PDB file of C-alpha atoms in Angstrom:
ATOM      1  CA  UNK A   1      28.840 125.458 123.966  1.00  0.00           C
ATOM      2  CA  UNK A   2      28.452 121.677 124.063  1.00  0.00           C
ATOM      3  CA  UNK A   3      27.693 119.486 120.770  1.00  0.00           C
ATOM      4  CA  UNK A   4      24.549 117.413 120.239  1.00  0.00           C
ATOM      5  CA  UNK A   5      26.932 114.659 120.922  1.00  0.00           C
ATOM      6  CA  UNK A   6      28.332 115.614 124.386  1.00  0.00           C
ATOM      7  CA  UNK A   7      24.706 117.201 125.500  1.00  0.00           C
ATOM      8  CA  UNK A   8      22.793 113.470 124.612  1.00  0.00           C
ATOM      9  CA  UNK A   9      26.023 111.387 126.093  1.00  0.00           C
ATOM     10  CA  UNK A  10      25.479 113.522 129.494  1.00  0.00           C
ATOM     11  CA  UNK A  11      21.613 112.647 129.458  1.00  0.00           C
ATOM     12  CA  UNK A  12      22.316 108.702 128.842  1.00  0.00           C
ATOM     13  CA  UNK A  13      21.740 108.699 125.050  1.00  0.00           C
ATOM     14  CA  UNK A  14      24.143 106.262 122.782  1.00  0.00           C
ATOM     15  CA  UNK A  15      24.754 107.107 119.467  1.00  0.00           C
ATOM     16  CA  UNK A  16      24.296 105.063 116.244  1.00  0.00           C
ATOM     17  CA  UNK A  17      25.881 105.528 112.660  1.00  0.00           C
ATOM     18  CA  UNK A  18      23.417 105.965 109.973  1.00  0.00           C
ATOM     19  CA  UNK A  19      23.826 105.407 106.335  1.00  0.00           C
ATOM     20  CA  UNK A  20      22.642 107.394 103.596  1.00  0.00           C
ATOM     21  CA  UNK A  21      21.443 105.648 100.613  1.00  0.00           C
ATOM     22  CA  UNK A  22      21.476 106.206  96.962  1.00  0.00           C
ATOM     23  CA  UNK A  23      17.916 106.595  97.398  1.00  0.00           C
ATOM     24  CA  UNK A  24      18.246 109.540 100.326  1.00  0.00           C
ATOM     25  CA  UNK A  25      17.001 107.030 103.203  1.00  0.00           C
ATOM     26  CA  UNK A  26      18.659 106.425 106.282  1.00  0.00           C
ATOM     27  CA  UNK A  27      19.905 103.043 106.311  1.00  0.00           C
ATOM     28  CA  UNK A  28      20.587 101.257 109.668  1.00  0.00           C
ATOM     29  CA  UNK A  29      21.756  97.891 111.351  1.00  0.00           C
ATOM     30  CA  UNK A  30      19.856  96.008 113.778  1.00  0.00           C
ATOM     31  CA  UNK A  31      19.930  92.984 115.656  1.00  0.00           C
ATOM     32  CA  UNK A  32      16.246  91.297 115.778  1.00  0.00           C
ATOM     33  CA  UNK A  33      16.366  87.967 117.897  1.00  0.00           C
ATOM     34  CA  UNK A  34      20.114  88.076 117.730  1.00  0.00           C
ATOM     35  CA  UNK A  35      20.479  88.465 113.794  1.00  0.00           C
ATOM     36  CA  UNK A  36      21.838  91.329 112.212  1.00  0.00           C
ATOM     37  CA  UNK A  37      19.719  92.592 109.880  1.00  0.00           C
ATOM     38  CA  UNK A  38      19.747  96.043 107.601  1.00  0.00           C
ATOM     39  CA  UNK A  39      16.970  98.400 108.112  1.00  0.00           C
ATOM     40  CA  UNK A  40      15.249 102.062 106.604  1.00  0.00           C
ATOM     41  CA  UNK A  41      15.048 104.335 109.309  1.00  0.00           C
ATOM     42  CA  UNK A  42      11.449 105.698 108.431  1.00  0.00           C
ATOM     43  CA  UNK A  43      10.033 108.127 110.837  1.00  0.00           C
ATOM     44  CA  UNK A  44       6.764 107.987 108.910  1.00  0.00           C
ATOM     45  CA  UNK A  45       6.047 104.245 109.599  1.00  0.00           C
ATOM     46  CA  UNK A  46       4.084 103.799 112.645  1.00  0.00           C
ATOM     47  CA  UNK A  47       5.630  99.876 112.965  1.00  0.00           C
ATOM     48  CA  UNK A  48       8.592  98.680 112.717  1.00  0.00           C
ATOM     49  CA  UNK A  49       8.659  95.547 109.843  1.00  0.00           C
ATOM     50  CA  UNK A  50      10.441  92.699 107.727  1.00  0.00           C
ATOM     51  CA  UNK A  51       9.329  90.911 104.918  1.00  0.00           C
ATOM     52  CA  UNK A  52       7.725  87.597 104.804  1.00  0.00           C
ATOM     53  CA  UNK A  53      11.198  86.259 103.985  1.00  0.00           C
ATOM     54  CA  UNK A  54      12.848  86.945 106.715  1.00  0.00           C
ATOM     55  CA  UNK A  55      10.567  85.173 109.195  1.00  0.00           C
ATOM     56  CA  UNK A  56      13.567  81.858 109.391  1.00  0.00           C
ATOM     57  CA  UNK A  57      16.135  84.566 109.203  1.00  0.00           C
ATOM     58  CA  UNK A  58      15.117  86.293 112.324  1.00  0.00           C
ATOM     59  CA  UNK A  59      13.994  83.624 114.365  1.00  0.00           C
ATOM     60  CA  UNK A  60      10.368  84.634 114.233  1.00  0.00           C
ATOM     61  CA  UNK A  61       7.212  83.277 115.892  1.00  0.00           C
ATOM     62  CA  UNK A  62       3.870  84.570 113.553  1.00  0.00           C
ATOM     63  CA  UNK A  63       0.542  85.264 113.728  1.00  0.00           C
ATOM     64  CA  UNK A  64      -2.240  86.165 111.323  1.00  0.00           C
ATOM     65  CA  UNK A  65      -3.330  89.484 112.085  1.00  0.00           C
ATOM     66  CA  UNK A  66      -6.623  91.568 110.649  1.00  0.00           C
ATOM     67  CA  UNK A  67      -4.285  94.567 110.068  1.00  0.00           C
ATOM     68  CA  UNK A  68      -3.799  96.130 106.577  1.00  0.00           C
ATOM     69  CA  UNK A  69      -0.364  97.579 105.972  1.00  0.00           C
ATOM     70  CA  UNK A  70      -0.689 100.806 104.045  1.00  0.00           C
ATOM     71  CA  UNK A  71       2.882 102.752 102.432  1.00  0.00           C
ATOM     72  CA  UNK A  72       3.938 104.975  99.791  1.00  0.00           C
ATOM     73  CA  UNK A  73       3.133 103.050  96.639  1.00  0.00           C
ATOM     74  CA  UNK A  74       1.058 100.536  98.216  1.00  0.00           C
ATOM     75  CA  UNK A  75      -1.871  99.741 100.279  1.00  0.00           C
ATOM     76  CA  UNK A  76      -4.222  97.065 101.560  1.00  0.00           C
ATOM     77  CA  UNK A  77      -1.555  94.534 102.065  1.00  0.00           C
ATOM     78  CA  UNK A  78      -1.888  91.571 104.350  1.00  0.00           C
ATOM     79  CA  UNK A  79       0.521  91.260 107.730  1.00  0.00           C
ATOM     80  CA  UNK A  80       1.436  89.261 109.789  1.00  0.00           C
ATOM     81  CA  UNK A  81       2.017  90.082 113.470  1.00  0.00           C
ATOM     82  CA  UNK A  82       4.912  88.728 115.562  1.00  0.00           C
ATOM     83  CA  UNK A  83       5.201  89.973 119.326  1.00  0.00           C
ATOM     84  CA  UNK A  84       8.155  89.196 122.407  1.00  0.00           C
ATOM     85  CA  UNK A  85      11.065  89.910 119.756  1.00  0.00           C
ATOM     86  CA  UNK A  86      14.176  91.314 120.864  1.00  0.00           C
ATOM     87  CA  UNK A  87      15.646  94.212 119.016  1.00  0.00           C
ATOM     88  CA  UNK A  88      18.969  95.573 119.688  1.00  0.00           C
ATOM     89  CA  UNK A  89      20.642  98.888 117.814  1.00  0.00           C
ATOM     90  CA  UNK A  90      24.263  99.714 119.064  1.00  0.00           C
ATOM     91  CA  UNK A  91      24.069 100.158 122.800  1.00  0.00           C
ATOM     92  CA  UNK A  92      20.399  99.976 123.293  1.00  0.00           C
ATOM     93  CA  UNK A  93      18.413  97.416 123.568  1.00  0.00           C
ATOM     94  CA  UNK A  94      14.260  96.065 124.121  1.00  0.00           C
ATOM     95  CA  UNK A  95      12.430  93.129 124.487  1.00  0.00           C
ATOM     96  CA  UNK A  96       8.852  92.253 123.899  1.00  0.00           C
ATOM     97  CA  UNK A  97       9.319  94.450 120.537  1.00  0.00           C
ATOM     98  CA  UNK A  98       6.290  93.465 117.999  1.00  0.00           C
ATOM     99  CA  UNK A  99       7.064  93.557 114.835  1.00  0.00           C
ATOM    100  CA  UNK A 100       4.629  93.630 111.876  1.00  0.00           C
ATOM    101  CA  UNK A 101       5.819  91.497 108.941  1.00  0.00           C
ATOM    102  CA  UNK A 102       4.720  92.372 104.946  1.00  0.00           C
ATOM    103  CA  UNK A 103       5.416  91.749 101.345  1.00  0.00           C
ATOM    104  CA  UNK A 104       8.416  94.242 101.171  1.00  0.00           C
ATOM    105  CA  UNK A 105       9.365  93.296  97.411  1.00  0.00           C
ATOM    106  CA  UNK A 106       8.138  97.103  96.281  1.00  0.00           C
ATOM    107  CA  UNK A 107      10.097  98.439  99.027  1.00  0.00           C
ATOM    108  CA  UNK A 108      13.210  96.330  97.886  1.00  0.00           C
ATOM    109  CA  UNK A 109      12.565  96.674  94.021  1.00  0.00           C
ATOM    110  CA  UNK A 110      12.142 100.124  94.502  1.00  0.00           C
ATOM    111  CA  UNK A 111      15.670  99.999  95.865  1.00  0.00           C
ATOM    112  CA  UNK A 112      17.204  98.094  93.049  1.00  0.00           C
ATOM    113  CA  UNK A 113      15.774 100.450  90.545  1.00  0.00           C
ATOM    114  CA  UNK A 114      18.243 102.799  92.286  1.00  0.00           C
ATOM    115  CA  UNK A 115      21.102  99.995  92.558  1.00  0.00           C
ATOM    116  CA  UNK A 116      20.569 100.829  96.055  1.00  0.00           C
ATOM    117  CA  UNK A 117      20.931  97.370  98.409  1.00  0.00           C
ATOM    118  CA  UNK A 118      18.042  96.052  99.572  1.00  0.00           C
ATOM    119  CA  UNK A 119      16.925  95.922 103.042  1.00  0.00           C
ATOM    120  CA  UNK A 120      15.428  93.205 105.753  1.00  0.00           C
ATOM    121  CA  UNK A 121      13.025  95.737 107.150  1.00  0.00           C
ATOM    122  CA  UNK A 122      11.977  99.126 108.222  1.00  0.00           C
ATOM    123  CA  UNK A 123      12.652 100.761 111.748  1.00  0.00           C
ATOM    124  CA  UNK A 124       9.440 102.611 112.226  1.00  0.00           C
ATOM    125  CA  UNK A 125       8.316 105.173 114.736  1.00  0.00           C
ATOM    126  CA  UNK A 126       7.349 102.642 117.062  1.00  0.00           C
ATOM    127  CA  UNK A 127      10.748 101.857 117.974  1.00  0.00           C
ATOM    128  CA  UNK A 128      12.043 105.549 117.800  1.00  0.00           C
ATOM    129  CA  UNK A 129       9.722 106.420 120.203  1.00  0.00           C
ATOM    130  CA  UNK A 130      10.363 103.698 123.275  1.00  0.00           C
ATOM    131  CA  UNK A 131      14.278 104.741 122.655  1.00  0.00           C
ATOM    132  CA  UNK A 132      13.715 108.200 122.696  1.00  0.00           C
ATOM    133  CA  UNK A 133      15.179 108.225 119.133  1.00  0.00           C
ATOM    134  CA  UNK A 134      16.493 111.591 118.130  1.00  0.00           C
ATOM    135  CA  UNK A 135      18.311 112.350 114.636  1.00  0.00           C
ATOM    136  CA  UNK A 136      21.302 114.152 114.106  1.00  0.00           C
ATOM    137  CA  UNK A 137      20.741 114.613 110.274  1.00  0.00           C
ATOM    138  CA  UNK A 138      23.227 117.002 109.482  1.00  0.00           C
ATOM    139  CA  UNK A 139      26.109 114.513 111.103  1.00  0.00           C
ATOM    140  CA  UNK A 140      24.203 111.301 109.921  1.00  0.00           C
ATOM    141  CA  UNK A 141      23.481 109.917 113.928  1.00  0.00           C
ATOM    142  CA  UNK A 142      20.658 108.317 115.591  1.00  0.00           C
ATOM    143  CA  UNK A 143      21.111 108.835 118.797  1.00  0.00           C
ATOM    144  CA  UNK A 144      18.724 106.393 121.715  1.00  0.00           C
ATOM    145  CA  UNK A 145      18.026 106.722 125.285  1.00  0.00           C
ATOM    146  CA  UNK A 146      19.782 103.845 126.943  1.00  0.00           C
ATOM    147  CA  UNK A 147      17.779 102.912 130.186  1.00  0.00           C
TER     148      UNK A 147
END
């Protein structure tokens, strides 16, 4: 029988080393705008984010937006919405990506409390779902549909 690996290559899939972290997340690099970045892979966010910070870092153009960002250990924080961003991961790539931008310094401290390295941002469902995203957790792969 074929592996996961040879199945997805047949069907046009690329596959993309993950990361685990001290904290037991799935830690990824991206390229948003052209700028490598370091990511959580969360399945559970419904955007894909950075922080405030990293709005020079990634070449981003912001908007206010009405939105409340809600995650584990916080909620009713303000966003900021920037739209037509590029995101690459390994092979695959998308324009006109929005991305939702937030404080992420309980995200990051969290991290630190684990000397775990902090992160630019969060891959969210959003993205998983226009590549198709499927995880190989056992053999620590994200593997996306390349179009």
């Amino acid at each position: 029988m074929d592996t996961l690996k040879d199945f997805l290559t047949i069907k046009g899939y690329s596959k993309v080393k993950l990361k685990l972290t001290k904290t037991n997340h799935f830690e990824i690099k991206a390229l948003i705008n052209g700028v490598k970045g370091r990511f959580i892979l969360d399945t559970g966010a419904s955007s894909s984010c950075v922080g405030f910070e990293a709005i020079d870092q990634f070449n981003l153009k912001v908007e206010d937006s009405e939105i409340k960002a809600v995650g584990a250990g916080a909620s009713d924080m303000a966003t900021k919405l920037s739209k037509y961003n590029t995101i690459k991961i390994g092979k695959w790539q998308k324009g006109r990506v929005a991305i939702v931008l937030f404080n992420l310094t309980h995200v990051n401290q969290g991290l630190a409390n684990h000397n775990a390295n902090k992160v630019d941002g969060i891959i969210g469902a959003d993205i998983l779902k226009k590549a198709k995203g499927i995880i190989d957790y056992d053999k620590k792969y994200l593997y996306l549909k390349l179009d």
